[in-house]
Short mmCIF file of C-alpha atoms in Angstrom, two decimals:
data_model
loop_
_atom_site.label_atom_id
_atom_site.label_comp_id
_atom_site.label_asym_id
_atom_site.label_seq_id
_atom_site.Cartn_x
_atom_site.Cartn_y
_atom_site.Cartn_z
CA UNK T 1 -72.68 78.45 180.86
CA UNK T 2 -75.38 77.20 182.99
CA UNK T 3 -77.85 74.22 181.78
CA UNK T 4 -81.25 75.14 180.05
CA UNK T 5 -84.29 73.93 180.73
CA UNK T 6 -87.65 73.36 178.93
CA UNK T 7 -89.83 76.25 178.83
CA UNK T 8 -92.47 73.18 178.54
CA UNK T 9 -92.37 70.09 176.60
CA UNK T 10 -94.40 70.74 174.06
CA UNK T 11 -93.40 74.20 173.67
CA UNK T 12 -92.34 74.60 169.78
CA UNK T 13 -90.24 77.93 169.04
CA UNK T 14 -91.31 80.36 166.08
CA UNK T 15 -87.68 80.65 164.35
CA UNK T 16 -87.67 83.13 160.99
CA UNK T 17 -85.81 81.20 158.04
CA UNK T 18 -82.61 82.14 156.88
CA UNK T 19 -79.12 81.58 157.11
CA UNK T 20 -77.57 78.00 157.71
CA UNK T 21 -79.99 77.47 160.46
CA UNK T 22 -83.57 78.87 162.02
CA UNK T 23 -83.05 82.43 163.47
CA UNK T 24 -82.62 85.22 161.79
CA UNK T 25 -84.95 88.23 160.04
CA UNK T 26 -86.38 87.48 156.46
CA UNK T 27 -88.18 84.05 154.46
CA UNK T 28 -91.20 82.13 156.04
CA UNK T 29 -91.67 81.13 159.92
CA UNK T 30 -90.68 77.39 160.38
CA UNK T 31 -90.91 75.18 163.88
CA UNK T 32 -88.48 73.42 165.13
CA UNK T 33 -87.85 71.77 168.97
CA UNK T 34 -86.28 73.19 171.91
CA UNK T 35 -82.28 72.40 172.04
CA UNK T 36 -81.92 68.96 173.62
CA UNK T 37 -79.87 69.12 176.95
CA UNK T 38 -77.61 65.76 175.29
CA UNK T 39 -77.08 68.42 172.58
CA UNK T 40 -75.85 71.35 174.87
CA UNK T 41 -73.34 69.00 176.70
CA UNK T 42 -72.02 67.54 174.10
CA UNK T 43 -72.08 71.56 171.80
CA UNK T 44 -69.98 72.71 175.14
CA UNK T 45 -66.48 70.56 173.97
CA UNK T 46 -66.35 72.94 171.34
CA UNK T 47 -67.92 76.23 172.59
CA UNK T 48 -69.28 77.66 175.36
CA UNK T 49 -71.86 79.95 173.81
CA UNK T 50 -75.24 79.60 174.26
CA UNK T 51 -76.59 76.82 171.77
CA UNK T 52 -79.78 78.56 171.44
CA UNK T 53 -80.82 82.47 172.34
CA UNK T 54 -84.52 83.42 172.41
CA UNK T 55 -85.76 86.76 171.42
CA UNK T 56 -89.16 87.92 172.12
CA UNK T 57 -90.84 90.87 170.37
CA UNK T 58 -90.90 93.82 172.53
CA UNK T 59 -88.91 92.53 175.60
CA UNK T 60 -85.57 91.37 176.89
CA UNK T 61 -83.35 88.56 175.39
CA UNK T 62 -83.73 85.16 177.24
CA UNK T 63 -82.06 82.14 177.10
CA UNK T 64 -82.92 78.39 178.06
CA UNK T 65 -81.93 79.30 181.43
CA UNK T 66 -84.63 81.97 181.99
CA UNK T 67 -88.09 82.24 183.18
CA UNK T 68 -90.71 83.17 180.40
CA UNK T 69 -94.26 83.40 179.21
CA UNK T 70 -94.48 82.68 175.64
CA UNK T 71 -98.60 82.90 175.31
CA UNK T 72 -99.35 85.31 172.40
CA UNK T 73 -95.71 85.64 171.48
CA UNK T 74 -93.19 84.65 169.25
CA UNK T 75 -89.88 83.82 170.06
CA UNK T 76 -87.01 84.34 167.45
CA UNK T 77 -84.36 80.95 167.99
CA UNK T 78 -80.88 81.73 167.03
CA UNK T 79 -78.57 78.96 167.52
CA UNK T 80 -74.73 78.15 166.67
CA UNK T 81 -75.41 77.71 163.07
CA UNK T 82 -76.14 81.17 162.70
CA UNK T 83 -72.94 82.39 163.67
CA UNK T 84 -69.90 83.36 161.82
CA UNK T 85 -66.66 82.20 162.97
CA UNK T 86 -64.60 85.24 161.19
CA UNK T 87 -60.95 83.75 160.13
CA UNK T 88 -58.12 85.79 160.56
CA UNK T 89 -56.87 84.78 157.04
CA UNK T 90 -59.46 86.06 154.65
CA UNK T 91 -59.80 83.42 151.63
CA UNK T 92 -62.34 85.15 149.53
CA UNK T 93 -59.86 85.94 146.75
CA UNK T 94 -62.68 86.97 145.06
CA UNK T 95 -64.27 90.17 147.14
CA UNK T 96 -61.50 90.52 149.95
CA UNK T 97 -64.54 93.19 151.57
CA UNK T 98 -65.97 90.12 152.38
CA UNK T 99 -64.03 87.51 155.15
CA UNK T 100 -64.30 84.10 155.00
CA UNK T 101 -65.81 81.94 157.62
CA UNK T 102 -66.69 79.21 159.55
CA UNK T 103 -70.27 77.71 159.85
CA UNK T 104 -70.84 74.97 162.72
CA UNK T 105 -73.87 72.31 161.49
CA UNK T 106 -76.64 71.01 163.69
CA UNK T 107 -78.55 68.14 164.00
CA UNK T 108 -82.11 68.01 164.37
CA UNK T 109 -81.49 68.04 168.35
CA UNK T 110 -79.30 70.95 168.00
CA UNK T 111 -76.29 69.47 168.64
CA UNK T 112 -73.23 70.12 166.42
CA UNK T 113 -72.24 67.60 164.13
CA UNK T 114 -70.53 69.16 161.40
CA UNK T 115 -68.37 72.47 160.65
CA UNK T 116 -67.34 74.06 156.72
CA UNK T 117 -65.77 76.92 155.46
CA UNK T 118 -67.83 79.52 153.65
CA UNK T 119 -65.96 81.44 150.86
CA UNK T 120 -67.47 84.15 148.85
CA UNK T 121 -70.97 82.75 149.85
CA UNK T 122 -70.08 78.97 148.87
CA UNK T 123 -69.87 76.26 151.57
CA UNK T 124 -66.07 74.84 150.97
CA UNK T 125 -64.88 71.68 152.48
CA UNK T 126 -67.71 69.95 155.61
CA UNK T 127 -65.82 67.82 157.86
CA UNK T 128 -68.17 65.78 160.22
CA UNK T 129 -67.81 65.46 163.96
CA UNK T 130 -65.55 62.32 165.17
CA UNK T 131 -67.83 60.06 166.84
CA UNK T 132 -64.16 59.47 168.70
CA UNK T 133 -63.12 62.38 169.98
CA UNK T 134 -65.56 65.35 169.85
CA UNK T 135 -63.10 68.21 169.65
CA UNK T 136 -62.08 66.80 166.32
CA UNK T 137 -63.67 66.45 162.70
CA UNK T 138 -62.96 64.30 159.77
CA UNK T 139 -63.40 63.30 156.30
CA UNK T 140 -62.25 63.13 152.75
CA UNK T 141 -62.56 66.31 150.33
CA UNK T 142 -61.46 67.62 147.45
CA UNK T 143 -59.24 70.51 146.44
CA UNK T 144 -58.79 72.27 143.26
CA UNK T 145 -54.99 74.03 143.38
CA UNK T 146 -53.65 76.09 141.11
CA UNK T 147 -50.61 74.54 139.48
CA UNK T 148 -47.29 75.87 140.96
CA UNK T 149 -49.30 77.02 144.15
CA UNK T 150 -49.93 74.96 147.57
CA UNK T 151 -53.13 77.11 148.21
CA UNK T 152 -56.71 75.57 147.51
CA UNK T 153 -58.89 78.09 145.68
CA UNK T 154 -61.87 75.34 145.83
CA UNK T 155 -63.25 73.00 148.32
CA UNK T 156 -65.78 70.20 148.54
CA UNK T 157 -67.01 67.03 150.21
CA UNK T 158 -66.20 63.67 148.94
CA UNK T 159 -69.13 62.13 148.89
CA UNK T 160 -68.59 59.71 146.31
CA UNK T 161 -67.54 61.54 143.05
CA UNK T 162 -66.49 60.30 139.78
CA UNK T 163 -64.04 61.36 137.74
CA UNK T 164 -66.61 63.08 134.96
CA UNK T 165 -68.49 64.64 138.27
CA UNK T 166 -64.92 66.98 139.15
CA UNK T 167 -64.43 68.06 135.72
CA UNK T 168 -68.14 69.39 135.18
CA UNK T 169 -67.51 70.97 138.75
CA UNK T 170 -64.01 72.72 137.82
CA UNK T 171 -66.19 73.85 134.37
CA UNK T 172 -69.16 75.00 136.00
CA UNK T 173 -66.97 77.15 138.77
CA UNK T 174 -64.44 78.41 135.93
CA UNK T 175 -61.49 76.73 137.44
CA UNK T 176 -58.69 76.47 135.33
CA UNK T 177 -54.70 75.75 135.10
CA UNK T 178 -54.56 73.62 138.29
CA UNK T 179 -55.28 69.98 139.64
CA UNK T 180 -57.46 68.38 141.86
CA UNK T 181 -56.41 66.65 145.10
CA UNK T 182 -57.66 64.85 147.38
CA UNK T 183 -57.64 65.12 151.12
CA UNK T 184 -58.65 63.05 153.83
CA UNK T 185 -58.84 65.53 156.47
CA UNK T 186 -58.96 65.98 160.25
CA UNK T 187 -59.29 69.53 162.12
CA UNK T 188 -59.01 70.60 165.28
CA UNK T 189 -61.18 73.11 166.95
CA UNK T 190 -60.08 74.46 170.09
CA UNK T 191 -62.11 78.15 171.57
CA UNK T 192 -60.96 79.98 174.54
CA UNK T 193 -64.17 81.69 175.99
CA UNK T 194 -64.90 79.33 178.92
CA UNK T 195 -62.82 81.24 181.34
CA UNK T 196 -62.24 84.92 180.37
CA UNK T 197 -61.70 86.84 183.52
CA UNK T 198 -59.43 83.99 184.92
CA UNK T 199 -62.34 83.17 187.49
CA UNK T 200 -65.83 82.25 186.55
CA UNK T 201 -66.67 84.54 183.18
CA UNK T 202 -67.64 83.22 180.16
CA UNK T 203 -68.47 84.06 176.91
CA UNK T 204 -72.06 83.98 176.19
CA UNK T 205 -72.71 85.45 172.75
CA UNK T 206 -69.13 84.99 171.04
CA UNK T 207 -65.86 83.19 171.12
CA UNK T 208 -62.81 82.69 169.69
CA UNK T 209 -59.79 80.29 169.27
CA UNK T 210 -57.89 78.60 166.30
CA UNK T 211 -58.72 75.34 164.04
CA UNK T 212 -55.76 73.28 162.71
CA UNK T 213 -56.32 71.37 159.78
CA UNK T 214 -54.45 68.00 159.61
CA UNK T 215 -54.40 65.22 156.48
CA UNK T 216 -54.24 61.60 157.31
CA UNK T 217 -54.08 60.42 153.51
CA UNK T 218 -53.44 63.02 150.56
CA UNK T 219 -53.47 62.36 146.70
CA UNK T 220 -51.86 65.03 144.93
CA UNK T 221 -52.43 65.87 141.19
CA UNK T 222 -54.88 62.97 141.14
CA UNK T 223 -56.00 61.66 137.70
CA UNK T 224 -59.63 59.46 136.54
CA UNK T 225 -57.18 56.05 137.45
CA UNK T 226 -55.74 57.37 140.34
CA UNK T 227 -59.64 58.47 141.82
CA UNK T 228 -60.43 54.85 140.45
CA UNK T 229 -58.15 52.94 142.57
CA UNK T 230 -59.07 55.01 145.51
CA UNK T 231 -62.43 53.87 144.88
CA UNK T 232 -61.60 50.30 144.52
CA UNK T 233 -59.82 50.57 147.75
CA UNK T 234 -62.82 52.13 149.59
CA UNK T 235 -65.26 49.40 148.04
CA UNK T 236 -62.46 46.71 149.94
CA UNK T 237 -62.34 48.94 152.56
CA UNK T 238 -65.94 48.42 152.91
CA UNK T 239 -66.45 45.02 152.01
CA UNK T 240 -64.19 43.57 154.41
CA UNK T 241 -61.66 42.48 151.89
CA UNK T 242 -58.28 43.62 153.53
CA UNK T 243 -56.16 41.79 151.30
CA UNK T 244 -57.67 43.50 148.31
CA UNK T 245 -57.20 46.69 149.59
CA UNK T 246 -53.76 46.34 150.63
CA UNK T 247 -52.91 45.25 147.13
CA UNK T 248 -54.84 48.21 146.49
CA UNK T 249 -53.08 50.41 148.19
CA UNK T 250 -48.99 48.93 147.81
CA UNK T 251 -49.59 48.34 143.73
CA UNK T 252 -51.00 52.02 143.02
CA UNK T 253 -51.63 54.16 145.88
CA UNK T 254 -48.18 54.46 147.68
CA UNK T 255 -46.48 55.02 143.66
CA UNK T 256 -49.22 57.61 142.51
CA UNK T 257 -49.51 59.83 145.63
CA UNK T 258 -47.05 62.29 146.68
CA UNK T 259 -47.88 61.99 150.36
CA UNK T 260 -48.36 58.79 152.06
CA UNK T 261 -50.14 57.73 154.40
CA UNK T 262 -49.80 59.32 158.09
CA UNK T 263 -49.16 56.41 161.07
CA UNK T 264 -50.64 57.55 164.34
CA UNK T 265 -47.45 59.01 165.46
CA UNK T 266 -46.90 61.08 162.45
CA UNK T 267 -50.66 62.67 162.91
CA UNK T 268 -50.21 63.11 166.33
CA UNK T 269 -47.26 64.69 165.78
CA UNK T 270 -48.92 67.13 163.07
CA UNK T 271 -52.13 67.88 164.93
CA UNK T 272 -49.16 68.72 168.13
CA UNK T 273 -48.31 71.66 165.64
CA UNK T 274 -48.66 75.38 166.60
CA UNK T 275 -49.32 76.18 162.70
CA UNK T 276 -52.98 77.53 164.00
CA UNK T 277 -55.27 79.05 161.93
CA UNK T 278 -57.29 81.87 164.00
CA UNK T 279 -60.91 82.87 163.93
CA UNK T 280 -63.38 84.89 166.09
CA UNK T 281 -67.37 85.66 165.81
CA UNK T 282 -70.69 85.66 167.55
CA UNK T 283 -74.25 86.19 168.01
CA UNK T 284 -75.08 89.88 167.16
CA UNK T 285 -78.68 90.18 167.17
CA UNK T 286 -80.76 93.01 166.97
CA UNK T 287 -84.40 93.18 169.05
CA UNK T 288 -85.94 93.57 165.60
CA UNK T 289 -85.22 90.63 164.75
CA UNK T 290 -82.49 91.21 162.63
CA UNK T 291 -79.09 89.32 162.47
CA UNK T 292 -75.79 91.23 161.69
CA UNK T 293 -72.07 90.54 161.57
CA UNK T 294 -71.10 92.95 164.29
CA UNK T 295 -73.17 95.31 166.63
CA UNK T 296 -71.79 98.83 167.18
CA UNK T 297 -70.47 99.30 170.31
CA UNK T 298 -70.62 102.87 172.38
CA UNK T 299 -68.39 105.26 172.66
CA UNK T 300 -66.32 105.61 176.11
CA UNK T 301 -66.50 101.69 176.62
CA UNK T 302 -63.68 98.79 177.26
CA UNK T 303 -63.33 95.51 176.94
CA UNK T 304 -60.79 92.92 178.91
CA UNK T 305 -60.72 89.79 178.27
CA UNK T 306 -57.59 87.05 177.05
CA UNK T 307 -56.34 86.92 173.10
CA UNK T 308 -54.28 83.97 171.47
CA UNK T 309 -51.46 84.57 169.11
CA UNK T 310 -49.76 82.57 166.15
CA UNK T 311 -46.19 83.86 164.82
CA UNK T 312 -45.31 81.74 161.49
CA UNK T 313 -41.76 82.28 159.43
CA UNK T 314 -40.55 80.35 156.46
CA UNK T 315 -37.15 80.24 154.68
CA UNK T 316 -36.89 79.83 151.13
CA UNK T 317 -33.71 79.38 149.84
CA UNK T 318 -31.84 76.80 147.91
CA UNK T 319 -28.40 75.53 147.82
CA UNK T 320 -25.11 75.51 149.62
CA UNK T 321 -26.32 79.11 150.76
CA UNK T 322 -29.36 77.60 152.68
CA UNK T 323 -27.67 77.65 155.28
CA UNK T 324 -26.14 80.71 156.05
CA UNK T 325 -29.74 81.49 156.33
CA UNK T 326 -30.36 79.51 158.79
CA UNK T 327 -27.51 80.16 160.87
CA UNK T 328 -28.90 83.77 160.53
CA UNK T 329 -32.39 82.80 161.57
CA UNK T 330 -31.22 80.15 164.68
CA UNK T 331 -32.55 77.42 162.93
CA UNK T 332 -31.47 73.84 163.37
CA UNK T 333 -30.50 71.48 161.48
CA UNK T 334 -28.42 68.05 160.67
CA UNK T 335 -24.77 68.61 160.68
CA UNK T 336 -21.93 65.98 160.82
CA UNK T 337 -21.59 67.07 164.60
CA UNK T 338 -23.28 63.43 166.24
CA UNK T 339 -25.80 65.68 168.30
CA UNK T 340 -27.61 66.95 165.65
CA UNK T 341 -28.53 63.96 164.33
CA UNK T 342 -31.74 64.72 165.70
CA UNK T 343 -32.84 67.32 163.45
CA UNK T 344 -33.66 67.61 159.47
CA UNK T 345 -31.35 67.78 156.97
CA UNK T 346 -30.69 71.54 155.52
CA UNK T 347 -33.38 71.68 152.90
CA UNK T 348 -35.97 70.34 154.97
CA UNK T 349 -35.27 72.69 158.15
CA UNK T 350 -36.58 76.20 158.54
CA UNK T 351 -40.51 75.61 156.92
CA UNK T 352 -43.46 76.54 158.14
CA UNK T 353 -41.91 77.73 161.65
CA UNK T 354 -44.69 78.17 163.95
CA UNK T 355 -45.58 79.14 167.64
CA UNK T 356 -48.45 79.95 169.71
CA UNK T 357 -48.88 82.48 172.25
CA UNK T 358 -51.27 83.59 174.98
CA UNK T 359 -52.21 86.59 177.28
CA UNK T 360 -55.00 87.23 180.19
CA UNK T 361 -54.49 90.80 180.31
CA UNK T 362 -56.00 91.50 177.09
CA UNK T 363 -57.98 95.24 176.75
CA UNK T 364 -59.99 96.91 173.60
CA UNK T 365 -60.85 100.60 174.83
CA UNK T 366 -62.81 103.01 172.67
CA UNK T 367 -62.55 106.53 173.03
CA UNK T 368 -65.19 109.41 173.01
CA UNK T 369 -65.03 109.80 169.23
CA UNK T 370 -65.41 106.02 168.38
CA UNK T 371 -61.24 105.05 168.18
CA UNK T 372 -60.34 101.80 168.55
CA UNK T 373 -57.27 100.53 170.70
CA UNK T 374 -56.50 96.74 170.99
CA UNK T 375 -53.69 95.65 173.46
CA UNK T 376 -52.45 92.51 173.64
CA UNK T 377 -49.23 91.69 176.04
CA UNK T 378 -47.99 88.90 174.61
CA UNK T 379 -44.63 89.97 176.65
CA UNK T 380 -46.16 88.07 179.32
CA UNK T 381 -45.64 84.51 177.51
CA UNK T 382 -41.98 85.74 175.93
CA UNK T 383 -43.81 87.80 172.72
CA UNK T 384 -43.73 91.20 171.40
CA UNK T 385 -46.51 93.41 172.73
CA UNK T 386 -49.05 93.68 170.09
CA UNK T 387 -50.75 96.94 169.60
CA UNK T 388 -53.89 98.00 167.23
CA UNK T 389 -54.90 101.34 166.24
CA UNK T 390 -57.95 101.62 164.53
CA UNK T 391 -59.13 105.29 164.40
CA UNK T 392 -62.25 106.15 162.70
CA UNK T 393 -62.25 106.91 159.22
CA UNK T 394 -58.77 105.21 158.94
CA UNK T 395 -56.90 101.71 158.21
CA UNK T 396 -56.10 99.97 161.16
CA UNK T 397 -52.43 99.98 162.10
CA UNK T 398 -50.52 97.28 164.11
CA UNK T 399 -47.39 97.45 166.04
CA UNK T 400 -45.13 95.13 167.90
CA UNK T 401 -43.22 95.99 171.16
CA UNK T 402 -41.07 93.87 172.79
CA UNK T 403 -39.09 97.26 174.84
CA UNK T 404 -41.84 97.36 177.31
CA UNK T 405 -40.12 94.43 179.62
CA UNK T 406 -36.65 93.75 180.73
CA UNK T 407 -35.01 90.85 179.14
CA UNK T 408 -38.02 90.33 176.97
CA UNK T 409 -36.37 91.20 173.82
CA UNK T 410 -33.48 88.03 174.02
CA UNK T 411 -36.72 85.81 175.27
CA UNK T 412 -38.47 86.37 171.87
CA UNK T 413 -36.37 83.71 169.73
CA UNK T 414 -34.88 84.28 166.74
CA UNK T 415 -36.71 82.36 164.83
CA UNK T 416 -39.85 84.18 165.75
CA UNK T 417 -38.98 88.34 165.56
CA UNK T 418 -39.10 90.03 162.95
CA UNK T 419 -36.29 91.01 160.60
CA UNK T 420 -36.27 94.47 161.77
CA UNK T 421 -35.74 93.37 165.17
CA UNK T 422 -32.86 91.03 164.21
CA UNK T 423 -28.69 92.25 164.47
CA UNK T 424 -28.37 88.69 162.69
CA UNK T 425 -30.78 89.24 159.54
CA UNK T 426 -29.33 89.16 156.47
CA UNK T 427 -31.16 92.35 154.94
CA UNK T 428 -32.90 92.37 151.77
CA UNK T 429 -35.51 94.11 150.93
CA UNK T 430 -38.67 94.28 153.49
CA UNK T 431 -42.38 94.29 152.29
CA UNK T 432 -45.63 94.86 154.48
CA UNK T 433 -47.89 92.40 152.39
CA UNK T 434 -51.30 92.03 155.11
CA UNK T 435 -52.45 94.33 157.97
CA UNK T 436 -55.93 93.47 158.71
CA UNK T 437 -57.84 94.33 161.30
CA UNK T 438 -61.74 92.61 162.43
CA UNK T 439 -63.23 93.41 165.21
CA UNK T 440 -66.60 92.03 166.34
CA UNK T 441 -69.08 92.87 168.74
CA UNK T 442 -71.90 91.10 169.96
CA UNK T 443 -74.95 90.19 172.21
CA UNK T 444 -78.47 92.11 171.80
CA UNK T 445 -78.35 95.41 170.69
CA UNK T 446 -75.76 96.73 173.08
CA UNK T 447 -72.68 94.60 173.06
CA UNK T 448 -71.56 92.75 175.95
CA UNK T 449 -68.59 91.07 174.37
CA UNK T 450 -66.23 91.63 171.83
CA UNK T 451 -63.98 88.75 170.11
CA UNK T 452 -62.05 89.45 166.55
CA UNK T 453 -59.18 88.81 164.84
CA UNK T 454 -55.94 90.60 163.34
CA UNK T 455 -53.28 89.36 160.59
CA UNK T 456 -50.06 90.60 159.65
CA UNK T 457 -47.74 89.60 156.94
CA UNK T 458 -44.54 91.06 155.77
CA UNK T 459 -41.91 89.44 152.97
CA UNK T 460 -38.19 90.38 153.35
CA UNK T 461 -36.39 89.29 149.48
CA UNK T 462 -32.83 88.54 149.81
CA UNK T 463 -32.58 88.53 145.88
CA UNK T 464 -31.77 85.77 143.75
CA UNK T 465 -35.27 84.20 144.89
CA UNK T 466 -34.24 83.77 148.07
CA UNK T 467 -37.01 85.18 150.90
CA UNK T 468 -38.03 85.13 154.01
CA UNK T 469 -41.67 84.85 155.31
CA UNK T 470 -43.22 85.99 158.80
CA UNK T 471 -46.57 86.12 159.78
CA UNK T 472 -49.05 87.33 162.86
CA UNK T 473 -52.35 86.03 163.08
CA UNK T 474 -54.28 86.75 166.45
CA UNK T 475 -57.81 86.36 168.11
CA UNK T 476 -59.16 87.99 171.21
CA UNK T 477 -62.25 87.28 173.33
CA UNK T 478 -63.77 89.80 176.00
CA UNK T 479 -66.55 91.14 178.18
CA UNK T 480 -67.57 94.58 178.62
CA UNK T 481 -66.22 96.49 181.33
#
């Protein structure tokens, strides 16, 4: 992306209110400053979209990089915190027509300093920037789980809370039979629109990529005493007063929480994990003025562009028989032969498998009638080719070829296919639980680029409660043809 300059000093942008930040159609007309140039340096370790897109009433989209007049016009500002960062798991429970998102957060100079989840119109869980490394963001939250599940159905920012403060918010959002936790978490953002056509093309109005959330400290099931000794340990913490908060920390903590405390290793370690969680999104901006989720794109058009992909599988089963799955699935594990001392024991082997894949050769062609067709060759990093078929008027439908290569088929491990790919599975019965489909396109008016996501999910139940999980997420980025 190339650097902006200053239309002129002084020069202070007309931006319509709404949405997290300035641009956008509807509410009153506030001013705010140009985009610093500190700010778009620093916004380009997470994305390389524009930080700020100028519209002008009546004439062509510019950017900081352009030549304009701005006498006797107004200029629309639309900057990063107006896009949607569409996740490929959709976590609005709630209305599943509507996906969840990602929102990034600006400072006053327009540079990013914060990122949250938005779920069914409710900001869940703002980590800040790392002052440390700028890829990353941090800090404490808390998460109300249903009891018996792993899955938070609310999110929010510690910022201090007492005990009395979490139950009013659990009564005044109706949540009921679960716990609070809490979290002090770091994620990972990490886009893949800097280099799309494996020379110099780059996304300019959308991107895509995964974020990976990591805890560093986690209280499960916390009670008022528990979040009072974390308090008292923050106050030391603060203070200066080591030894109290070690006391702190060995006396209560390290007895009352489930999960300890991650050393650097073990959170390096974690954060080294392919468990990715995928999103896509962009600027789609109409001349009027108005801001939408996706643009429509033409008929007779293509895309290319690159696409990552996340394969997760997970074993449940318990016992002696644990391990015939296993052995099924090519999973280590500990054994009393001396050179497998290096993996885990049975019960802890064969959770949350994950790997990450990645093609160049990505395409999204649509035909005269408006038909969608999404190819991604993941064959090309030892993957199924994944296929999408969204016709007009229909559901979207996914496939997964690994036939198209020789020798691709043994190069896709085990542990990765799916069951109906496997001689070794041990049947059951096999259930299609997600097949989602989202794609976006954006730019101004006529798209330019298209980035979205896809997720598919299927269950295979071996009976007496034993199952197998595997899951597809994927994201694509790409410029028009």
């Amino acid at each position: 992306m190339k650097r902006y300059f200053l239309l002129m000093s002084v020069l202070v942008l007309a931006a319509c209110g709404g949405g997290s930040g300035g641009g956008g159609a509807g509410g009153g007309t506030i001013a705010r400053s140009a985009v610093s140039q500190d700010a778009i340096a620093s916004n380009k370790d997470i994305t390389q979209m524009s930080s700020e897109i100028l519209v002008a009433s009546g004439s062509e989209p510019i950017t900081r990089s352009a030549k304009t007049t701005y006498n006797g016009k107004t200029y629309t500002s639309y900057r990063l915190d107006d896009v949607k960062f569409f996740t490929a798991e959709n976590l609005n429970e709630d209305d599943p027509s509507k996906n969840s998102f990602l929102r990034l957060e600006l400072d006053r100079s327009g540079q990013i300093n914060a990122i949250h989840m938005d779920v069914g119109g409710e900001s869940s869980g703002r980590t800040v920037r790392s002052t440390e490394d700028s890829t990353l963001f941090e800090g404490p939250i808390f998460e109300y789980v249903k009891n018996g599940n792993d899955e938070a159905i609310y999110r929010v920012v510690d910022n201090g809370q007492t005990w009395d403060n979490l139950v009013s918010l659990a009564q005044s959002n109706h949540l009921t039979g679960g716990h609070w936790n809490r979290i002090d978490e770091r994620l990972v953002v990490k886009t893949y629109g800097d280099d799309i056509d494996g020379a110099s093309t780059k996304l300019r109005y959308a991107d895509f990529g995964y974020f990976n959330p990591v805890y560093r400290f986690k209280s499960k099931n916390i009670t008022a005493e528990v979040l009072g000794h974390i308090r008292d340990y923050e106050t030391a913490l603060k203070n200066g007063d080591t030894d109290t908060a070690n006391t702190i920390k060995t006396t209560y903590l390290s007895r009352e929480n489930l999960d300890s405390y991650r050393s650097d290793s073990e959170f390096a370690a974690e954060l080294a994990k392919e468990d990715y969680q995928l999103f896509a999104g962009g600027y789609a901006i109409k001349t009027d003025g108005t801001k939408v989720d996706t643009l429509t794109p033409g008929n007779n058009t293509s895309f290319s562009g690159k696409a990552v992909g996340r394969v997760y599988s997970s074993i449940k089963a318990e016992g002696e028989g644990r391990t015939t799955y296993l052995d099924k699935y090519g999973v280590k594990y500990k054994t009393t032969n001396p050179g497998d001392a290096g993996y885990p024991e049975p019960e802890n082997a064969g959770h949350g498998i994950s790997k990450a894949y990645f093609t160049t050769n990505a395409t999204l062609a649509i035909d005269s009638e408006g038909n969608q067709l999404l190819t991604m060759p993941f064959s090309d990093d030892g993957f199924y080719d994944v296929t999408v078929e969204k016709n007009v008027g229909s559901d979207a439908h996914i496939t997964f070829d690994s036939a198209t290569k020789p020798g691709v088929d043994g190069a896709v491990g085990s542990m990765y296919r799916r069951d109906a790919d496997l001689s070794t599975a041990p049947g059951g019965t096999n259930t299609k639980t997600v097949e989602s489909f989202n794609p976006g396109y954006y730019g101004i008016d006529d798209p330019t680029e298209a980035a979205g996501t896809l997720r598919y999910k299927e269950v295979t139940d071996f009976g007496a409660g034993n199952k197998r999980e595997w899951e597809f997420q994927a994201a694509y980025g790409m410029t028009k043809d």
